Structure formats: C-alpha cells, structure tokens
CSV table of C-alpha atoms in Angstrom, one decimal:
chain,number,residue,atom,x,y,z
A,62,MET,CA,0.2,0.1,0.3
A,63,ARG,CA,0.9,3.1,-0.8
A,64,PHE,CA,0.6,6.1,1.8
A,65,LYS,CA,0.9,8.6,-1.6
A,66,ARG,CA,-2.0,6.8,-3.4
A,67,LEU,CA,-4.3,6.6,-0.3
A,68,TRP,CA,-3.9,10.5,0.6
A,69,ALA,CA,-4.4,11.3,-3.1
A,70,ILE,CA,-7.8,9.9,-3.1
A,71,PHE,CA,-8.3,10.8,0.8
A,72,ASN,CA,-7.8,14.7,-0.7
A,73,ALA,CA,-10.7,14.2,-3.6
A,74,ARG,CA,-12.9,12.5,-1.5
A,75,ASN,CA,-13.0,15.6,1.0
A,76,TYR,CA,-13.0,17.8,-2.2
A,77,GLU,CA,-15.6,16.2,-3.4
A,78,PHE,CA,-18.2,16.4,-1.1
A,79,PHE,CA,-16.6,20.0,0.1
A,80,ARG,CA,-17.4,20.7,-3.8
A,81,ASP,CA,-21.1,19.4,-3.5
A,82,ARG,CA,-23.0,23.0,-1.2
A,83,GLU,CA,-25.8,20.5,-1.2
A,84,ALA,CA,-24.8,18.4,0.9
A,85,PHE,CA,-22.4,20.0,2.3
A,86,GLY,CA,-24.8,22.8,4.0
A,87,TRP,CA,-28.1,20.0,4.7
A,88,ASN,CA,-25.0,17.8,7.1
A,89,PHE,CA,-24.2,21.3,9.3
A,90,LEU,CA,-28.7,22.2,8.3
A,91,PHE,CA,-30.3,18.9,8.8
A,92,PRO,CA,-29.2,17.9,12.6
A,93,PHE,CA,-30.9,21.7,13.3
A,94,LEU,CA,-33.6,21.1,11.9
A,95,ILE,CA,-34.1,18.2,13.8
A,96,ILE,CA,-33.5,19.2,17.1
A,97,PHE,CA,-35.4,22.5,17.4
A,98,GLY,CA,-38.1,20.8,16.3
A,99,PHE,CA,-38.0,18.2,18.8
A,100,ALA,CA,-37.5,20.5,21.2
A,101,ILE,CA,-40.3,22.2,20.0
A,102,ILE,CA,-42.7,19.0,19.9
A,103,PHE,CA,-42.0,18.2,22.7
A,104,LYS,CA,-41.3,21.2,25.3
A,105,GLY,CA,-44.2,21.5,28.4
A,106,ASP,CA,-45.9,18.1,30.1
A,107,TYR,CA,-46.0,16.9,26.4
A,108,ARG,CA,-42.8,14.8,27.4
A,109,ALA,CA,-45.2,13.0,29.7
A,110,ALA,CA,-44.3,9.1,28.9
A,111,TYR,CA,-48.4,7.8,31.1
A,112,LYS,CA,-51.9,9.9,29.8
A,113,VAL,CA,-54.3,9.8,31.9
A,114,GLY,CA,-58.0,10.7,30.4
A,115,VAL,CA,-60.4,12.3,33.3
A,116,PHE,CA,-64.4,13.1,32.6
A,117,PRO,CA,-66.3,14.3,32.3
A,118,ILE,CA,-64.2,18.6,32.1
A,119,PRO,CA,-65.9,20.6,29.8
A,120,SER,CA,-64.3,21.7,26.4
A,121,GLY,CA,-61.5,23.6,26.9
A,122,ALA,CA,-61.7,23.3,30.8
A,123,PRO,CA,-57.9,22.4,32.1
A,124,PRO,CA,-58.5,19.0,33.8
A,125,LEU,CA,-56.5,19.8,36.4
A,126,GLN,CA,-58.9,21.8,37.7
A,127,GLN,CA,-61.5,18.6,38.4
A,128,THR,CA,-58.9,16.9,39.9
A,129,GLY,CA,-59.4,17.3,43.9
A,130,ASN,CA,-60.5,13.6,44.6
A,131,LEU,CA,-56.5,13.0,43.5
A,132,PRO,CA,-53.5,13.5,45.2
A,133,ASP,CA,-50.7,16.1,43.9
A,134,THR,CA,-48.5,13.2,44.4
A,135,PHE,CA,-50.7,11.7,41.0
A,136,VAL,CA,-51.5,14.4,39.6
A,137,SER,CA,-48.2,16.7,39.6
A,138,PHE,CA,-46.1,14.3,38.8
A,139,LYS,CA,-43.5,14.6,35.4
A,140,ALA,CA,-44.3,12.0,33.9
A,141,ILE,CA,-47.4,11.5,33.7
A,142,ALA,CA,-50.4,14.3,31.1
A,143,LEU,CA,-53.7,14.0,31.8
A,144,VAL,CA,-56.0,14.9,29.3
A,145,GLY,CA,-59.8,15.8,29.6
A,146,PHE,CA,-63.1,14.5,27.8
A,147,GLU,CA,-66.7,15.6,28.3
A,148,THR,CA,-68.0,11.6,28.6
A,149,ARG,CA,-67.5,8.7,29.6
A,150,ALA,CA,-67.8,7.2,26.7
A,151,GLN,CA,-64.8,9.9,24.8
A,152,GLY,CA,-62.7,8.8,28.2
A,153,LEU,CA,-63.5,4.4,26.8
A,154,ASP,CA,-63.6,4.9,23.0
A,155,LYS,CA,-59.4,6.5,23.9
A,156,LEU,CA,-58.8,3.6,26.3
A,157,LYS,CA,-59.7,0.6,23.9
A,158,HIS,CA,-57.6,2.0,20.7
A,159,HIS,CA,-54.3,2.9,23.6
A,160,LYS,CA,-55.2,6.7,23.2
A,161,ILE,CA,-54.0,6.7,26.7
A,162,ASP,CA,-53.5,5.0,29.5
A,163,LEU,CA,-55.9,4.9,31.9
A,164,LEU,CA,-59.4,6.3,32.9
A,165,ILE,CA,-60.5,8.2,35.5
A,166,GLU,CA,-64.6,10.1,36.7
A,167,ALA,CA,-64.1,13.7,38.0
A,168,GLN,CA,-64.8,14.1,42.0
A,169,SER,CA,-65.6,10.2,42.0
A,170,VAL,CA,-65.4,9.7,46.0
A,171,PRO,CA,-63.7,6.1,46.0
A,172,VAL,CA,-61.6,7.0,43.4
A,173,ARG,CA,-63.2,5.3,40.1
A,174,TYR,CA,-61.6,4.5,37.1
A,175,TRP,CA,-61.3,2.0,33.9
A,176,VAL,CA,-57.8,0.6,32.5
A,177,SER,CA,-56.8,-1.8,29.5
A,178,ASP,CA,-55.7,-4.9,30.8
A,179,ALA,CA,-54.3,-6.2,27.2
A,180,SER,CA,-51.9,-2.5,27.6
A,181,PRO,CA,-49.2,-2.7,29.4
A,182,ALA,CA,-48.5,1.1,29.7
A,183,GLY,CA,-51.8,1.0,31.6
A,184,ALA,CA,-50.7,-1.4,34.1
A,185,ILE,CA,-48.1,0.5,35.7
A,186,VAL,CA,-49.8,3.8,35.2
A,187,GLU,CA,-52.1,2.0,37.3
A,188,ARG,CA,-50.0,0.4,40.2
A,189,LEU,CA,-49.3,5.1,40.1
A,190,LEU,CA,-52.0,5.2,41.1
A,191,LYS,CA,-52.9,3.0,44.4
A,192,GLN,CA,-49.7,3.4,46.1
A,193,ALA,CA,-50.7,7.8,45.8
A,194,LEU,CA,-54.0,6.6,46.8
A,195,THR,CA,-52.9,4.3,49.7
A,196,SER,CA,-50.0,6.8,51.1
A,197,SER,CA,-51.8,10.4,51.2
A,198,LYS,CA,-54.8,8.2,53.1
A,199,ALA,CA,-56.2,5.4,55.3
A,200,PRO,CA,-54.8,2.3,53.1
A,201,ASP,CA,-59.5,0.8,54.4
A,202,GLY,CA,-59.0,-0.4,51.0
A,203,ASP,CA,-62.4,2.3,49.4
A,204,ASP,CA,-60.2,4.5,49.2
A,205,PHE,CA,-60.3,3.2,44.6
A,206,GLN,CA,-63.1,1.4,42.6
A,207,LYS,CA,-61.6,-0.4,39.3
A,208,ILE,CA,-64.3,-0.5,36.7
A,209,ASP,CA,-63.8,-3.9,34.1
A,210,ILE,CA,-64.6,-2.5,30.1
A,211,GLN,CA,-66.6,-3.3,28.2
A,212,GLY,CA,-66.9,-5.2,24.9
A,213,VAL,CA,-63.8,-6.2,23.4
A,214,GLN,CA,-60.5,-4.3,24.2
A,215,ILE,CA,-57.3,-4.2,20.9
A,216,ARG,CA,-54.7,-5.5,22.0
A,217,TYR,CA,-51.4,-3.2,21.6
A,218,ILE,CA,-49.6,-5.3,19.3
A,219,ASP,CA,-52.9,-5.4,16.8
A,220,TRP,CA,-53.3,-1.2,17.4
A,221,LEU,CA,-49.0,-1.4,17.2
A,222,PHE,CA,-48.6,-3.6,13.8
A,223,PRO,CA,-51.0,-0.9,11.1
A,224,GLY,CA,-48.3,1.5,12.1
A,225,ILE,CA,-45.3,-1.1,11.3
A,226,LEU,CA,-46.6,-2.2,7.9
A,227,GLY,CA,-47.2,1.9,7.1
A,228,MET,CA,-43.5,2.7,8.1
A,229,ASN,CA,-42.3,0.4,6.4
A,230,MET,CA,-44.2,1.1,3.5
A,231,MET,CA,-43.2,4.4,4.3
A,232,PHE,CA,-39.0,3.8,3.8
A,233,SER,CA,-39.9,1.6,0.9
A,234,ALA,CA,-41.4,3.4,-0.7
A,235,LEU,CA,-39.0,7.0,0.0
A,236,TYR,CA,-35.7,4.9,-0.5
A,237,GLY,CA,-36.7,2.7,-3.0
A,238,VAL,CA,-38.1,6.0,-5.5
A,239,GLY,CA,-35.9,9.1,-4.7
A,240,TRP,CA,-32.8,7.5,-3.8
A,241,VAL,CA,-32.1,5.3,-6.1
A,242,VAL,CA,-33.1,7.9,-9.2
A,243,VAL,CA,-30.9,10.6,-8.0
A,244,ARG,CA,-28.4,7.9,-8.5
A,245,TYR,CA,-29.0,7.1,-11.5
A,246,ARG,CA,-29.5,10.7,-13.0
A,247,LYS,CA,-25.3,11.1,-10.6
A,248,ASN,CA,-24.2,7.8,-12.3
A,249,GLY,CA,-25.3,8.8,-15.5
A,250,VAL,CA,-27.7,6.0,-16.1
A,251,LEU,CA,-30.9,9.0,-16.9
A,252,LYS,CA,-29.3,10.8,-19.6
A,253,ARG,CA,-27.9,7.4,-21.4
A,254,LEU,CA,-32.4,6.8,-20.8
A,255,LYS,CA,-33.1,10.1,-21.9
A,256,ALA,CA,-31.5,9.4,-25.5
A,257,THR,CA,-33.8,6.3,-26.0
A,258,PRO,CA,-37.4,6.4,-27.3
A,259,LEU,CA,-38.2,6.5,-24.1
A,260,THR,CA,-41.0,9.8,-22.2
A,261,ALA,CA,-40.3,10.8,-19.2
A,262,PHE,CA,-44.4,9.5,-18.1
A,263,GLU,CA,-43.3,5.5,-19.0
A,264,TYR,CA,-40.5,6.0,-16.8
A,265,LEU,CA,-42.1,7.8,-14.4
A,266,THR,CA,-44.9,5.8,-14.5
A,267,ALA,CA,-42.9,2.2,-14.6
A,268,GLN,CA,-40.8,3.4,-11.0
A,269,LEU,CA,-44.2,3.9,-9.8
A,270,LEU,CA,-46.4,0.4,-10.6
A,271,SER,CA,-43.0,-1.5,-10.0
A,272,ARG,CA,-42.5,0.0,-6.8
A,273,ILE,CA,-46.4,-0.2,-5.8
A,274,PHE,CA,-46.1,-4.0,-6.8
A,275,LEU,CA,-42.9,-4.4,-4.7
A,276,LEU,CA,-44.5,-3.1,-1.3
A,277,MET,CA,-47.5,-4.8,-1.8
A,278,PHE,CA,-45.8,-7.7,-2.1
A,279,THR,CA,-43.9,-7.5,0.5
A,280,LEU,CA,-46.9,-6.0,2.8
A,281,VAL,CA,-48.7,-9.3,2.0
A,282,VAL,CA,-45.6,-11.3,3.2
A,283,VAL,CA,-44.9,-9.7,6.7
A,284,TRP,CA,-48.1,-9.2,7.8
A,285,VAL,CA,-48.8,-13.6,6.9
A,286,GLY,CA,-45.7,-14.1,8.3
A,287,CYS,CA,-46.6,-12.3,11.3
A,288,ASP,CA,-49.7,-14.1,11.9
A,289,LEU,CA,-49.2,-16.9,11.9
A,290,PHE,CA,-47.1,-16.4,15.2
A,291,LEU,CA,-49.1,-13.5,16.6
A,292,ASP,CA,-53.1,-14.0,15.4
A,293,PHE,CA,-53.6,-10.7,14.6
A,294,ILE,CA,-57.9,-9.3,15.6
A,295,VAL,CA,-58.7,-8.1,12.3
A,296,LEU,CA,-62.7,-6.8,13.2
A,297,GLY,CA,-63.2,-5.1,9.4
A,298,ARG,CA,-62.6,-6.4,6.3
A,299,LEU,CA,-59.2,-7.9,5.4
A,300,LEU,CA,-60.7,-6.1,1.4
A,301,ASP,CA,-60.9,-3.0,3.1
A,302,LEU,CA,-56.9,-2.7,4.7
A,303,PHE,CA,-56.3,-4.4,1.4
A,304,ILE,CA,-57.7,-0.5,-0.1
A,305,VAL,CA,-56.2,1.1,2.1
A,306,PHE,CA,-52.7,0.2,2.5
A,307,LEU,CA,-52.7,0.1,-1.6
A,308,VAL,CA,-53.8,3.4,-1.6
A,309,GLY,CA,-51.4,4.9,0.8
A,310,SER,CA,-48.1,3.0,-1.1
A,311,ILE,CA,-49.5,5.0,-4.0
A,312,CYS,CA,-49.3,8.1,-2.1
A,313,MET,CA,-46.6,7.6,-1.0
A,314,THR,CA,-44.2,6.3,-4.5
A,315,ALA,CA,-45.6,10.0,-6.0
A,316,LEU,CA,-44.2,11.9,-2.8
A,317,GLY,CA,-41.3,9.5,-3.3
A,318,LEU,CA,-41.3,10.8,-7.3
A,319,VAL,CA,-40.7,14.2,-6.3
A,320,ILE,CA,-38.4,14.2,-4.4
A,321,ALA,CA,-36.3,12.2,-7.6
A,322,SER,CA,-37.8,14.6,-10.1
A,323,ARG,CA,-34.7,16.4,-8.8
A,324,GLY,CA,-31.0,16.2,-8.1
A,325,THR,CA,-27.1,14.4,-7.8
A,326,SER,CA,-26.3,13.8,-5.0
A,327,GLU,CA,-27.0,11.3,-3.0
A,328,GLU,CA,-25.9,12.3,0.5
A,329,PHE,CA,-28.6,15.9,-0.1
A,330,ALA,CA,-31.6,13.1,-1.2
A,331,ASN,CA,-30.6,11.1,2.2
A,332,GLY,CA,-30.4,14.5,4.0
A,333,LEU,CA,-33.8,15.5,2.6
A,334,LEU,CA,-35.6,11.6,2.9
A,335,ASN,CA,-34.6,11.3,7.1
A,336,PHE,CA,-36.1,15.4,7.2
A,337,ILE,CA,-39.2,14.1,5.9
A,338,CYS,CA,-39.5,10.3,6.7
A,339,TRP,CA,-38.7,11.2,11.4
A,340,PRO,CA,-41.1,13.7,10.8
A,341,MET,CA,-43.6,11.9,9.6
A,342,MET,CA,-42.5,8.9,11.9
A,343,PHE,CA,-43.5,10.5,14.9
A,344,LEU,CA,-46.5,12.4,14.3
A,345,SER,CA,-48.0,10.1,12.1
A,346,GLU,CA,-48.9,8.0,16.1
A,347,VAL,CA,-46.3,4.6,14.4
A,348,TRP,CA,-44.9,4.1,18.2
A,349,PHE,CA,-47.8,6.2,20.5
A,350,SER,CA,-50.7,8.2,20.0
A,351,ILE,CA,-50.0,11.7,20.5
A,352,GLU,CA,-53.8,12.4,22.5
A,353,GLY,CA,-53.2,15.2,24.8
A,354,ALA,CA,-50.6,16.7,22.5
A,355,PRO,CA,-50.6,20.3,21.4
A,356,ALA,CA,-53.8,20.9,18.6
A,357,TRP,CA,-51.4,22.4,16.5
A,358,LEU,CA,-49.1,19.9,16.1
A,359,LYS,CA,-51.7,17.3,16.0
A,360,SER,CA,-53.4,19.9,13.0
A,361,SER,CA,-49.9,19.6,11.7
A,362,ALA,CA,-49.8,15.9,11.4
A,363,LYS,CA,-52.4,15.6,8.8
A,364,ILE,CA,-50.0,17.5,5.9
A,365,PHE,CA,-48.5,13.6,6.7
A,366,PRO,CA,-49.6,11.0,4.5
A,367,LEU,CA,-49.1,8.0,6.5
A,368,THR,CA,-51.4,9.8,9.4
A,369,HIS,CA,-53.7,9.0,6.8
A,370,VAL,CA,-53.0,5.6,6.3
A,371,LEU,CA,-53.0,4.7,9.9
A,372,THR,CA,-55.8,6.1,10.9
A,373,ALA,CA,-58.3,4.7,8.0
A,374,ALA,CA,-56.2,1.3,8.7
A,375,ARG,CA,-56.9,1.2,13.1
A,376,LYS,CA,-61.0,1.9,11.9
A,377,VAL,CA,-60.7,-1.3,9.8
A,378,MET,CA,-58.9,-2.8,11.5
A,379,ASN,CA,-59.4,-2.2,15.4
A,380,GLU,CA,-63.0,-0.7,14.7
A,381,GLY,CA,-64.3,-3.2,12.5
A,382,GLN,CA,-65.1,-0.3,10.3
A,383,GLY,CA,-66.2,0.3,6.6
A,384,LEU,CA,-63.9,1.5,3.2
A,385,VAL,CA,-67.3,4.2,3.4
A,386,SER,CA,-66.5,5.1,6.8
A,387,VAL,CA,-62.8,6.4,5.6
A,388,THR,CA,-63.7,7.9,2.6
A,389,PRO,CA,-62.2,11.2,4.1
A,390,GLU,CA,-59.0,9.1,4.4
A,391,LEU,CA,-59.2,8.2,1.2
A,392,LEU,CA,-60.0,10.9,-0.7
A,393,ILE,CA,-57.3,12.6,0.5
A,394,LEU,CA,-55.0,10.2,0.3
A,395,ALA,CA,-56.1,10.5,-3.4
A,396,ALA,CA,-55.7,14.6,-3.8
A,397,MET,CA,-53.0,14.3,-2.6
A,398,THR,CA,-50.9,11.5,-4.7
A,399,LEU,CA,-52.5,13.6,-7.7
A,400,ALA,CA,-50.0,16.8,-6.1
A,401,PHE,CA,-47.4,14.7,-5.9
A,402,LEU,CA,-47.4,13.2,-9.8
A,403,LEU,CA,-48.4,16.4,-11.0
A,404,ILE,CA,-46.2,17.7,-9.0
A,405,GLY,CA,-42.8,15.4,-10.6
A,406,ALA,CA,-43.8,15.4,-13.9
A,407,VAL,CA,-43.6,19.3,-14.2
A,408,LEU,CA,-39.6,19.6,-12.1
A,409,PHE,CA,-38.5,15.8,-13.4
A,410,SER,CA,-35.1,16.7,-15.2
A,411,TRP,CA,-33.2,13.9,-16.9
A,412,ASN,CA,-30.0,15.9,-16.2
A,413,GLU,CA,-30.6,18.1,-13.0
C-alpha cells in the first residue's frame, strides 16, 4: 500500500464532499432542524410518558382543576399527562384504542377508574395511582374502585401492527424511488435513457407501478408471516384493509417521485428523505399516540400521508369500520397523490 495513493484518494473524496454545496450544507442544517423541531414538539407537558384521561371535563377546561379527588403526588408527577374528556364514552373509546393509558372519573369517591388489561403502560399507571392513593389516605381498601371495560379490548400489538406496516411502506417507497432515481441520474443512467424513445411519463409510470407492486407484495408476505405467530384480530374486512394500504402505497410512491424529480447528490437526497421520514414516523402515531399533544401539533400531523393511512387502517382493523367510514382519509390520500404526481412530472429532469 502506497501512502501517496491513499492520500490522493483521501483528498479527492474530501474535495468532492466540500464542493457539493447541497450535501455539505445539509449535513450541518439537518441536525439543527431535527433538534430544534423536536425541542418544540416535546416541550412542556408533552414530555410525559403516560396519558391519563379524566371525565367529565367541560370543553376547553384544564383537567388539572377537576382532579380534587386525586393526590397531588399523582397529578403533579411529570411522567403523567392529564387529558380531559367531556363524556365517559369518549374516554373509553380512547382507552380501548390505546390513545390513553388510564381513565378516571373526576370527583368520584371512591376514585373510579378504567384501565385496559391489554395495555402494559396502563398497568404501570394503575400501580402509580394505587400507591399514591394508599400513601395519602388510610389504606382501608375503599379509596379506589376499578371498573371493568365492556366490549372487546384491543391488544396493543393489534394497534401497533398497522403502524409497523405503514412505517415499512414509507421507507421502502421514499428510498426505493427517491434515492434510487437520484443515484441513476448521478451515474448517468437517466442521461442514457433520454437518448432512447422512452418518455419521462413512461419512465415515471414504470417506477411507480414497480414500487407499488413490491410494496404490496412485501406487505402481504409480512402480514401472513406475522399472523401465523401473533394471530391478529381484524374486526373489519381484509379486502378493505388491503385497499387502504394500496392507496397509501400509491401516495407514498408519488411523494418519492417528487424527491426523485431533481438532484444529483445522493447525500443531499438521503438528508432530505430523513428530514421527511423521521417527523412523519413520530407524528403519524406509528409507535405511540399523540393524544394530549397541543392542537397545532395534531393538526400539523395531518400534512403527512402516513397519518391518514394509519387512521384509516386502524378504523378498519381495530374498529371494524368499512370503506364508507374511511372515505375522507382515502380522498385526502388521492388528492395528495394527484398533487405529488403533477409536481413530480413538472419538475422531473433527466440530467439536473
């Protein structure tokens, strides 16, 4: 090994990176954007790890003012966020779908609460509540009363699984189209294709159809494989669920085409994809619910296609609803798809 040759390649790669202004600037800008973004999102009470619902709470009223029957050690615990509901039915619906971990009736004596036996987080909050009550009062056994949840309780894995499928679909669609096409452009593949009778519309259509086929094939294989071991409970029709993920995969792939429409820097494309994927993954309720988050944050989450995909998928899988009930989500995804395709077609370049 010759040090001179090693040094020459070392310098060449450094020059290549520093002269690529997009990639160079993005490597510094992206971490700052992510850090400041999540600092704003997770500030204040939303850093709490557990969500406790309280009812009846008038609309707009802070739930903390209605919890006179609860010990201060419980309501002031920073790991717990209180979420107010006007009726018990609203709170139970959120509890069954793992949007909150425990539900308490305000001003009840003894303290009446509901918790899902299928929620690991609910068991932790229940223990914290019992400990706070027994330590603040005489442990006579009448300080709290657990009420059984009526109806089917949704397992956490049944709530989580659509999120895992959606996350996998998101990464595969965006990276499988956005990053790959940028690499083709950088390597000169698109330039050579331009010399053929192939049109940009034909090329983009082929990319779209290929990725959709691969996404749905992967989804079916993963579903069948996991279902053999976990036996998922699907309250709605499997065909409806398939249609929801099909429409979502089309929308995600169309978004990937927008990213692929321009650029020759793989580093910049990778940074841009990360900038889109990470906030989408956290705010679209893949892993956890954002119930109790500020209203502006929940509204911002609706700009992401994955939010509407998971909302519709969970309505079908966890609530047994049909296509009519998820029509608003499907229409939003269709509108996003059309917008992404138009933008991608207008901006697409074989060379730049």
